[in-house]
Amino acid sequence: MKKLIQILTLSVLALTFMAVPAFAQDPAASPAAAAAQDDSEAKAALYKKYTDNYKTNQQVAYEAAKEYVAKYPGDDPKIIDYLKNFITKYEEGTQNQSFQKLLADKKWAEAYPLGKQIAARKPDDLKTNLQTAWAGFQMALSGNNANNMDATNYTTKTIELIESGKTVEPNKPYADKDKNEDLGWLNYSLYLYNLKNNKRTEAANYLIKALQYENSLKSNPENYLLLAALYEAEFERLRQDYTTRYQGKDVTPESTAALENVKLHLDPLMDAMARAIAYLGTDAKNQQKRDDLKEGLKGYYEFRNGSAEGLDAMIAGIKTKPLPPPPSSAPAPTTAPATTSSSTPAANTASGTQTGATTPATTTPTTTTPTTTTPTEKKPTTTTPTTPTTGSKTPKR
């Protein structure tokens, strides 16, 4: 009996020791399981933090969403994609708000690179490209030329978007008035960039295009003085070259052709001066300026045409005529015109131009103190032009 009791006792002890590992394997009782449960609760709390704030406090919701995606990238793909979409939209919205504020505060140097970032993700968005081009334009007007080449590309692209039919607001017509104003200053900015790069012919072409739209630029007489300054610089260069080569020498077919080329370059110059006079109007405060310009124009006109007859009619009708292209786009005479006299030719003279050209500006001309005020003035301008629109505001949309 005693032996049987010992056997039974050993059996009970064995069963007891065998049961211990089974209890140790209970997940609810393990540290790892407890940590997993805590993490699940933290994840739920973090997601709830997002859902509680995404409508009322998006900054908090954004931070919660970023933390959730960083901590639980392997979570349900639908949740992760949803949060990532919110994060992207929030960052883009914040970036857009910052851009608009910088534009409103006229912090062009900060607005321009931010606008480029936005335009990079929305390359066909006209509003973004317009505003980015505007910021670059304002930088150039203020004398900051660091981004002129880059801004030229944005400006050109923006013009292409407009001409392709893009509108500022989706499904909303682009008002002609706004379109004409935008195309005006966009082309004016290309004039400015080319002028600063000493590309005068290209600058003249863009300025002419800017003045062809029905906008505030077209009726501003100062812009025609800027155009006249470009033409006058080229005319003076040709006049001086002619004087050096032919002044006081016998007339030859070559010298006659050269003189006709000099005179040819007077046509757009006189046109620009006549438009400046016409757009100055009849206001008494502009009388002296009109008189000075007309006196200078008269000297050119007489040299070109032999007399002042027809000058007043030219000024009176100038607004109805299209702006002529820069003279370099037309072929210069290569042969002398036929002569009607067999007498010995007189000596070459370009004396009619000696009361004419002003010294060309070597830097960007100003719109308030133009280079071409009278044809005898010799003082170039050295200041930066002011904003050519009616005000230096960001394009309203």
CSV table of C-alpha atoms in Angstrom, one decimal:
chain,number,residue,atom,x,y,z
A,1,MET,CA,0.0,0.0,0.0
A,2,LYS,CA,2.8,2.4,0.9
A,3,LYS,CA,4.4,1.8,-2.4
A,4,LEU,CA,1.2,2.5,-4.3
A,5,ILE,CA,0.8,5.8,-2.4
A,6,GLN,CA,4.4,6.8,-3.5
A,7,ILE,CA,3.6,6.0,-7.1
A,8,LEU,CA,0.4,8.1,-7.1
A,9,THR,CA,2.2,11.0,-5.5
A,10,LEU,CA,4.9,11.0,-8.1
A,11,SER,CA,2.3,10.9,-10.8
A,12,VAL,CA,0.5,14.0,-9.4
A,13,LEU,CA,3.8,15.9,-9.2
A,14,ALA,CA,4.7,15.0,-12.8
A,15,LEU,CA,1.3,16.2,-14.0
A,16,THR,CA,1.8,19.5,-12.1
A,17,PHE,CA,5.2,20.2,-13.6
A,18,MET,CA,3.9,19.4,-17.1
A,19,ALA,CA,1.0,21.9,-16.8
A,20,VAL,CA,3.3,24.9,-16.0
A,21,PRO,CA,4.5,25.5,-19.5
A,22,ALA,CA,1.0,25.4,-20.9
A,23,PHE,CA,0.0,28.3,-18.6
A,24,ALA,CA,3.1,30.2,-19.6
A,25,GLN,CA,2.2,30.1,-23.3
A,26,ASP,CA,-1.1,32.1,-22.7
A,27,PRO,CA,-0.8,35.2,-25.0
A,28,ALA,CA,-2.8,37.4,-22.7
A,29,ALA,CA,-0.3,36.9,-20.1
A,30,SER,CA,2.9,37.5,-22.2
A,31,PRO,CA,4.8,40.9,-22.3
A,32,ALA,CA,4.8,40.9,-26.1
A,33,ALA,CA,1.0,40.5,-26.3
A,34,ALA,CA,0.6,43.3,-23.8
A,35,ALA,CA,2.8,45.6,-25.9
A,36,ALA,CA,0.9,44.7,-29.0
A,37,GLN,CA,-2.4,45.5,-27.3
A,38,ASP,CA,-1.0,48.9,-26.2
A,39,ASP,CA,0.3,49.6,-29.7
A,40,SER,CA,-3.1,48.8,-31.2
A,41,GLU,CA,-4.7,51.3,-28.8
A,42,ALA,CA,-2.1,53.9,-29.6
A,43,LYS,CA,-2.7,53.4,-33.3
A,44,ALA,CA,-6.4,53.8,-32.8
A,45,ALA,CA,-5.9,56.9,-30.7
A,46,LEU,CA,-3.6,58.4,-33.3
A,47,TYR,CA,-6.1,57.7,-36.1
A,48,LYS,CA,-8.9,59.2,-34.0
A,49,LYS,CA,-6.7,62.3,-33.4
A,50,TYR,CA,-6.7,62.7,-37.2
A,51,THR,CA,-10.4,62.1,-37.7
A,52,ASP,CA,-11.3,64.5,-34.8
A,53,ASN,CA,-9.4,67.3,-36.4
A,54,TYR,CA,-9.3,67.0,-40.1
A,55,LYS,CA,-12.3,69.4,-40.5
A,56,THR,CA,-11.6,71.8,-37.6
A,57,ASN,CA,-7.8,71.9,-37.1
A,58,GLN,CA,-6.1,70.6,-40.2
A,59,GLN,CA,-2.6,71.4,-38.9
A,60,VAL,CA,-3.2,68.9,-36.0
A,61,ALA,CA,-4.7,66.4,-38.4
A,62,TYR,CA,-1.8,66.8,-40.8
A,63,GLU,CA,0.7,66.1,-38.1
A,64,ALA,CA,-1.3,63.1,-36.9
A,65,ALA,CA,-1.6,61.7,-40.4
A,66,LYS,CA,2.2,62.1,-41.1
A,67,GLU,CA,3.0,60.3,-37.8
A,68,TYR,CA,0.5,57.5,-38.6
A,69,VAL,CA,2.0,56.9,-42.0
A,70,ALA,CA,5.5,56.9,-40.6
A,71,LYS,CA,4.7,54.5,-37.8
A,72,TYR,CA,2.3,52.1,-39.5
A,73,PRO,CA,3.3,52.0,-43.2
A,74,GLY,CA,2.2,48.3,-43.4
A,75,ASP,CA,-1.3,49.1,-42.2
A,76,ASP,CA,-4.4,48.7,-44.3
A,77,PRO,CA,-3.5,50.1,-47.7
A,78,LYS,CA,-6.8,52.0,-48.0
A,79,ILE,CA,-6.1,53.9,-44.8
A,80,ILE,CA,-2.5,54.6,-45.7
A,81,ASP,CA,-3.5,55.9,-49.2
A,82,TYR,CA,-6.3,58.0,-47.8
A,83,LEU,CA,-3.9,59.6,-45.3
A,84,LYS,CA,-1.2,60.2,-47.9
A,85,ASN,CA,-3.7,61.9,-50.1
A,86,PHE,CA,-4.7,64.2,-47.3
A,87,ILE,CA,-1.0,64.9,-46.5
A,88,THR,CA,-0.4,65.9,-50.2
A,89,LYS,CA,-3.5,68.1,-50.4
A,90,TYR,CA,-2.6,69.8,-47.2
A,91,GLU,CA,1.0,70.5,-48.2
A,92,GLU,CA,-0.1,71.8,-51.6
A,93,GLY,CA,-2.8,74.0,-50.1
A,94,THR,CA,-0.3,75.4,-47.5
A,95,GLN,CA,2.2,76.1,-50.3
A,96,ASN,CA,-0.5,77.9,-52.4
A,97,GLN,CA,-1.5,80.1,-49.4
A,98,SER,CA,2.1,81.0,-48.8
A,99,PHE,CA,2.6,81.9,-52.5
A,100,GLN,CA,-0.5,84.1,-52.5
A,101,LYS,CA,0.6,85.9,-49.3
A,102,LEU,CA,4.1,86.6,-50.7
A,103,LEU,CA,2.6,88.0,-53.9
A,104,ALA,CA,0.2,90.2,-51.8
A,105,ASP,CA,3.2,91.4,-49.7
A,106,LYS,CA,5.2,92.0,-52.9
A,107,LYS,CA,8.0,89.8,-51.7
A,108,TRP,CA,8.9,88.9,-55.3
A,109,ALA,CA,12.3,87.2,-54.6
A,110,GLU,CA,10.6,84.8,-52.3
A,111,ALA,CA,7.5,84.3,-54.3
A,112,TYR,CA,9.2,83.5,-57.6
A,113,PRO,CA,11.0,80.2,-56.5
A,114,LEU,CA,7.8,79.1,-54.7
A,115,GLY,CA,5.8,79.8,-57.8
A,116,LYS,CA,8.2,77.7,-59.8
A,117,GLN,CA,7.6,74.8,-57.5
A,118,ILE,CA,3.9,75.1,-57.8
A,119,ALA,CA,4.1,75.5,-61.6
A,120,ALA,CA,6.3,72.3,-61.8
A,121,ARG,CA,3.4,70.2,-60.5
A,122,LYS,CA,0.8,72.2,-62.4
A,123,PRO,CA,2.6,73.0,-65.7
A,124,ASP,CA,-0.6,73.8,-67.6
A,125,ASP,CA,-2.2,75.9,-65.0
A,126,LEU,CA,-2.5,79.4,-66.4
A,127,LYS,CA,-3.0,81.2,-63.1
A,128,THR,CA,0.1,79.7,-61.5
A,129,ASN,CA,2.2,80.5,-64.5
A,130,LEU,CA,0.9,84.0,-64.8
A,131,GLN,CA,1.6,84.8,-61.2
A,132,THR,CA,5.1,83.2,-61.4
A,133,ALA,CA,5.9,85.2,-64.5
A,134,TRP,CA,4.6,88.4,-62.8
A,135,ALA,CA,6.9,87.8,-59.8
A,136,GLY,CA,9.9,87.4,-62.2
A,137,PHE,CA,8.9,90.6,-64.0
A,138,GLN,CA,8.6,92.6,-60.8
A,139,MET,CA,12.1,91.4,-59.8
A,140,ALA,CA,13.5,92.6,-63.1
A,141,LEU,CA,11.8,96.0,-62.7
A,142,SER,CA,13.3,96.4,-59.2
A,143,GLY,CA,16.8,95.8,-60.7
A,144,ASN,CA,17.1,92.1,-59.6
A,145,ASN,CA,18.2,90.4,-62.9
A,146,ALA,CA,19.3,87.1,-61.4
A,147,ASN,CA,16.4,85.2,-62.8
A,148,ASN,CA,15.8,87.0,-66.1
A,149,MET,CA,16.7,84.1,-68.3
A,150,ASP,CA,14.5,81.7,-66.3
A,151,ALA,CA,11.7,84.2,-66.2
A,152,THR,CA,11.9,84.6,-69.9
A,153,ASN,CA,11.1,81.0,-70.3
A,154,TYR,CA,8.1,81.2,-67.9
A,155,THR,CA,6.8,84.3,-69.7
A,156,THR,CA,7.1,82.7,-73.1
A,157,LYS,CA,5.3,79.6,-71.8
A,158,THR,CA,2.5,81.6,-70.3
A,159,ILE,CA,1.9,83.4,-73.5
A,160,GLU,CA,1.7,80.0,-75.3
A,161,LEU,CA,-0.8,78.8,-72.7
A,162,ILE,CA,-3.0,81.9,-73.3
A,163,GLU,CA,-2.7,81.6,-77.1
A,164,SER,CA,-3.6,77.9,-76.9
A,165,GLY,CA,-6.9,78.7,-75.2
A,166,LYS,CA,-6.2,78.2,-71.5
A,167,THR,CA,-8.2,80.3,-69.1
A,168,VAL,CA,-7.4,81.5,-65.6
A,169,GLU,CA,-10.4,79.9,-64.0
A,170,PRO,CA,-11.6,76.5,-65.3
A,171,ASN,CA,-14.8,76.6,-67.3
A,172,LYS,CA,-14.9,80.4,-67.1
A,173,PRO,CA,-14.3,82.6,-70.2
A,174,TYR,CA,-11.2,84.7,-70.3
A,175,ALA,CA,-12.4,88.2,-70.4
A,176,ASP,CA,-10.9,90.1,-73.4
A,177,LYS,CA,-10.0,93.0,-71.2
A,178,ASP,CA,-8.0,90.8,-68.8
A,179,LYS,CA,-6.5,88.8,-71.7
A,180,ASN,CA,-5.3,92.0,-73.4
A,181,GLU,CA,-3.8,93.4,-70.2
A,182,ASP,CA,-2.0,90.1,-69.5
A,183,LEU,CA,-0.6,89.7,-73.0
A,184,GLY,CA,0.5,93.3,-72.9
A,185,TRP,CA,2.6,93.1,-69.7
A,186,LEU,CA,3.9,89.6,-70.6
A,187,ASN,CA,5.3,90.9,-73.9
A,188,TYR,CA,6.5,94.1,-72.2
A,189,SER,CA,8.5,91.9,-69.8
A,190,LEU,CA,10.1,90.1,-72.7
A,191,TYR,CA,11.0,93.5,-74.1
A,192,LEU,CA,12.6,94.3,-70.7
A,193,TYR,CA,14.6,91.0,-70.5
A,194,ASN,CA,15.9,91.4,-74.1
A,195,LEU,CA,16.8,95.1,-73.5
A,196,LYS,CA,18.8,94.2,-70.4
A,197,ASN,CA,20.5,91.5,-72.5
A,198,ASN,CA,21.4,94.2,-75.1
A,199,LYS,CA,19.2,92.5,-77.8
A,200,ARG,CA,17.6,95.8,-79.0
A,201,THR,CA,15.9,94.4,-82.1
A,202,GLU,CA,14.2,91.7,-80.2
A,203,ALA,CA,13.3,94.2,-77.5
A,204,ALA,CA,11.7,96.4,-80.0
A,205,ASN,CA,9.7,93.5,-81.5
A,206,TYR,CA,8.3,92.6,-78.1
A,207,LEU,CA,7.5,96.2,-77.2
A,208,ILE,CA,5.6,96.6,-80.4
A,209,LYS,CA,3.6,93.5,-79.7
A,210,ALA,CA,2.8,94.7,-76.2
A,211,LEU,CA,1.5,98.0,-77.6
A,212,GLN,CA,-0.8,96.2,-80.2
A,213,TYR,CA,-3.2,95.0,-77.6
A,214,GLU,CA,-6.1,97.1,-76.4
A,215,ASN,CA,-4.7,97.7,-72.9
A,216,SER,CA,-3.3,100.4,-70.6
A,217,LEU,CA,0.1,100.2,-72.3
A,218,LYS,CA,-1.2,101.2,-75.7
A,219,SER,CA,-2.4,104.7,-74.5
A,220,ASN,CA,0.7,105.5,-72.5
A,221,PRO,CA,2.9,108.0,-74.4
A,222,GLU,CA,5.9,107.0,-72.3
A,223,ASN,CA,6.0,103.6,-73.9
A,224,TYR,CA,6.4,105.1,-77.4
A,225,LEU,CA,9.3,107.1,-76.1
A,226,LEU,CA,10.9,103.9,-75.0
A,227,LEU,CA,10.4,102.5,-78.5
A,228,ALA,CA,11.8,105.7,-80.0
A,229,ALA,CA,14.9,105.4,-77.8
A,230,LEU,CA,15.5,101.9,-79.3
A,231,TYR,CA,15.2,103.2,-82.8
A,232,GLU,CA,17.2,106.3,-82.1
A,233,ALA,CA,20.1,104.3,-80.8
A,234,GLU,CA,20.3,102.3,-84.0
A,235,PHE,CA,19.8,105.4,-86.2
A,236,GLU,CA,22.6,107.2,-84.4
A,237,ARG,CA,24.9,104.2,-84.9
A,238,LEU,CA,24.2,104.2,-88.6
A,239,ARG,CA,24.5,108.0,-88.9
A,240,GLN,CA,27.9,108.0,-87.3
A,241,ASP,CA,29.0,105.1,-89.5
A,242,TYR,CA,27.8,106.9,-92.6
A,243,THR,CA,29.6,110.1,-91.5
A,244,THR,CA,32.9,108.2,-90.9
A,245,ARG,CA,32.7,106.5,-94.3
A,246,TYR,CA,31.2,109.0,-96.7
A,247,GLN,CA,30.9,112.5,-95.2
A,248,GLY,CA,32.4,115.2,-97.5
A,249,LYS,CA,33.3,112.7,-100.3
A,250,ASP,CA,31.9,112.4,-103.8
A,251,VAL,CA,28.6,110.6,-104.1
A,252,THR,CA,28.8,107.0,-105.2
A,253,PRO,CA,26.1,104.3,-105.6
A,254,GLU,CA,27.4,102.8,-102.4
A,255,SER,CA,27.2,106.0,-100.4
A,256,THR,CA,23.8,106.8,-101.8
A,257,ALA,CA,22.5,103.3,-100.8
A,258,ALA,CA,24.0,103.8,-97.3
A,259,LEU,CA,22.3,107.2,-96.9
A,260,GLU,CA,19.0,105.7,-97.9
A,261,ASN,CA,19.5,103.1,-95.3
A,262,VAL,CA,20.1,105.8,-92.7
A,263,LYS,CA,16.9,107.5,-93.7
A,264,LEU,CA,15.0,104.2,-93.7
A,265,HIS,CA,15.7,103.9,-90.0
A,266,LEU,CA,14.1,107.3,-89.4
A,267,ASP,CA,10.6,106.0,-90.4
A,268,PRO,CA,9.8,103.9,-87.3
A,269,LEU,CA,11.6,106.5,-85.1
A,270,MET,CA,9.3,109.3,-86.4
A,271,ASP,CA,6.3,107.0,-86.0
A,272,ALA,CA,7.0,106.4,-82.4
A,273,MET,CA,7.6,110.0,-81.6
A,274,ALA,CA,4.4,111.0,-83.4
A,275,ARG,CA,2.5,108.5,-81.3
A,276,ALA,CA,4.0,109.8,-78.1
A,277,ILE,CA,2.8,113.3,-79.1
A,278,ALA,CA,-0.7,112.1,-80.1
A,279,TYR,CA,-1.2,110.1,-76.8
A,280,LEU,CA,0.0,113.1,-74.7
A,281,GLY,CA,-3.4,114.6,-75.7
A,282,THR,CA,-4.4,118.2,-75.3
A,283,ASP,CA,-3.8,118.6,-71.5
A,284,ALA,CA,-2.1,121.9,-70.8
A,285,LYS,CA,0.3,120.3,-68.4
A,286,ASN,CA,1.8,118.3,-71.3
A,287,GLN,CA,2.1,121.3,-73.6
A,288,GLN,CA,5.9,121.8,-73.1
A,289,LYS,CA,6.6,118.2,-73.6
A,290,ARG,CA,4.5,118.1,-76.8
A,291,ASP,CA,6.3,121.1,-78.1
A,292,ASP,CA,9.7,119.7,-77.4
A,293,LEU,CA,8.9,116.4,-79.0
A,294,LYS,CA,7.4,118.0,-82.1
A,295,GLU,CA,10.4,120.2,-82.6
A,296,GLY,CA,12.6,117.2,-82.5
A,297,LEU,CA,10.3,115.2,-84.8
A,298,LYS,CA,10.3,118.2,-87.2
A,299,GLY,CA,14.1,118.0,-87.6
A,300,TYR,CA,13.9,114.3,-88.5
A,301,TYR,CA,10.9,114.8,-90.7
A,302,GLU,CA,12.5,117.5,-92.8
A,303,PHE,CA,15.7,115.5,-93.2
A,304,ARG,CA,13.7,112.5,-94.3
A,305,ASN,CA,11.2,114.3,-96.6
A,306,GLY,CA,12.9,117.6,-97.6
A,307,SER,CA,10.3,119.8,-95.8
A,308,ALA,CA,7.9,119.8,-92.8
A,309,GLU,CA,4.9,119.6,-95.1
A,310,GLY,CA,2.6,116.8,-93.9
A,311,LEU,CA,4.0,116.6,-90.4
A,312,ASP,CA,0.8,117.8,-88.7
A,313,ALA,CA,-1.3,115.4,-90.7
A,314,MET,CA,1.0,112.5,-89.8
A,315,ILE,CA,0.6,113.2,-86.1
A,316,ALA,CA,-3.2,113.7,-86.4
A,317,GLY,CA,-3.7,110.3,-88.1
A,318,ILE,CA,-1.0,108.2,-86.4
A,319,LYS,CA,-3.3,106.4,-84.0
A,320,THR,CA,-5.2,104.8,-86.9
A,321,LYS,CA,-2.1,103.3,-88.4
A,322,PRO,CA,-0.5,100.0,-87.4
A,323,LEU,CA,2.9,100.1,-85.7
A,324,PRO,CA,5.7,99.5,-88.2
A,325,PRO,CA,8.1,96.7,-87.6
A,326,PRO,CA,11.7,97.5,-86.6
A,327,PRO,CA,13.7,98.6,-89.7
A,328,SER,CA,16.2,95.7,-89.4
A,329,SER,CA,13.3,93.3,-90.4
A,330,ALA,CA,13.2,95.1,-93.8
A,331,PRO,CA,16.0,94.6,-96.3
A,332,ALA,CA,18.3,97.6,-96.6
A,333,PRO,CA,18.9,99.1,-100.1
A,334,THR,CA,21.8,97.5,-101.8
A,335,THR,CA,22.0,99.7,-104.9
A,336,ALA,CA,21.6,103.4,-105.5
A,337,PRO,CA,18.3,104.7,-106.9
A,338,ALA,CA,18.4,106.0,-110.5
A,339,THR,CA,19.5,109.6,-110.9
A,340,THR,CA,17.8,112.2,-113.0
A,341,SER,CA,20.8,114.5,-113.5
A,342,SER,CA,24.0,113.8,-115.2
A,343,SER,CA,25.8,116.6,-113.5
A,344,THR,CA,28.7,116.0,-111.1
A,345,PRO,CA,27.3,114.7,-107.9
A,346,ALA,CA,27.5,116.8,-104.8
A,347,ALA,CA,29.5,115.7,-101.7
A,348,ASN,CA,27.8,113.3,-99.4
A,349,THR,CA,26.1,114.8,-96.4
A,350,ALA,CA,24.1,113.7,-93.5
A,351,SER,CA,23.9,117.1,-92.0
A,352,GLY,CA,20.2,116.7,-91.5
A,353,THR,CA,20.9,114.2,-88.8
A,354,GLN,CA,23.3,116.4,-86.9
A,355,THR,CA,20.5,118.0,-84.9
A,356,GLY,CA,18.8,114.7,-84.5
A,357,ALA,CA,19.9,111.7,-82.4
A,358,THR,CA,20.2,111.6,-78.7
A,359,THR,CA,22.9,109.4,-77.1
A,360,PRO,CA,21.4,105.9,-76.7
A,361,ALA,CA,20.7,104.7,-73.2
A,362,THR,CA,23.2,102.1,-72.0
A,363,THR,CA,21.0,100.8,-69.3
A,364,THR,CA,17.2,100.2,-69.1
A,365,PRO,CA,15.3,103.4,-69.9
A,366,THR,CA,12.8,104.8,-67.4
A,367,THR,CA,9.2,105.3,-68.3
A,368,THR,CA,9.1,108.5,-66.3
A,369,THR,CA,12.2,110.2,-67.7
A,370,PRO,CA,12.5,108.9,-71.3
A,371,THR,CA,15.7,109.1,-73.3
A,372,THR,CA,14.0,110.7,-76.3
A,373,THR,CA,12.6,114.0,-75.1
A,374,THR,CA,14.1,116.2,-77.8
A,375,PRO,CA,16.3,115.2,-80.6
A,376,THR,CA,19.2,117.3,-79.4
A,377,GLU,CA,19.2,116.0,-75.9
A,378,LYS,CA,22.4,114.1,-75.1
A,379,LYS,CA,21.9,112.8,-71.6
A,380,PRO,CA,21.1,109.1,-71.3
A,381,THR,CA,19.0,107.6,-68.6
A,382,THR,CA,20.4,105.2,-66.2
A,383,THR,CA,17.4,104.3,-64.1
A,384,THR,CA,15.1,101.3,-64.1
A,385,PRO,CA,11.7,101.5,-65.7
A,386,THR,CA,8.6,101.6,-63.6
A,387,THR,CA,5.8,99.2,-63.9
A,388,PRO,CA,4.1,99.7,-67.3
A,389,THR,CA,0.6,98.7,-66.2
A,390,THR,CA,-1.8,101.0,-64.5
A,391,GLY,CA,-0.5,99.8,-61.1
A,392,SER,CA,2.0,97.4,-59.7
A,393,LYS,CA,-0.6,94.9,-58.5
A,394,THR,CA,-0.5,91.1,-58.8
A,395,PRO,CA,-2.8,90.1,-61.7
A,396,LYS,CA,-6.3,89.9,-60.3
A,397,ARG,CA,-8.1,86.6,-60.9
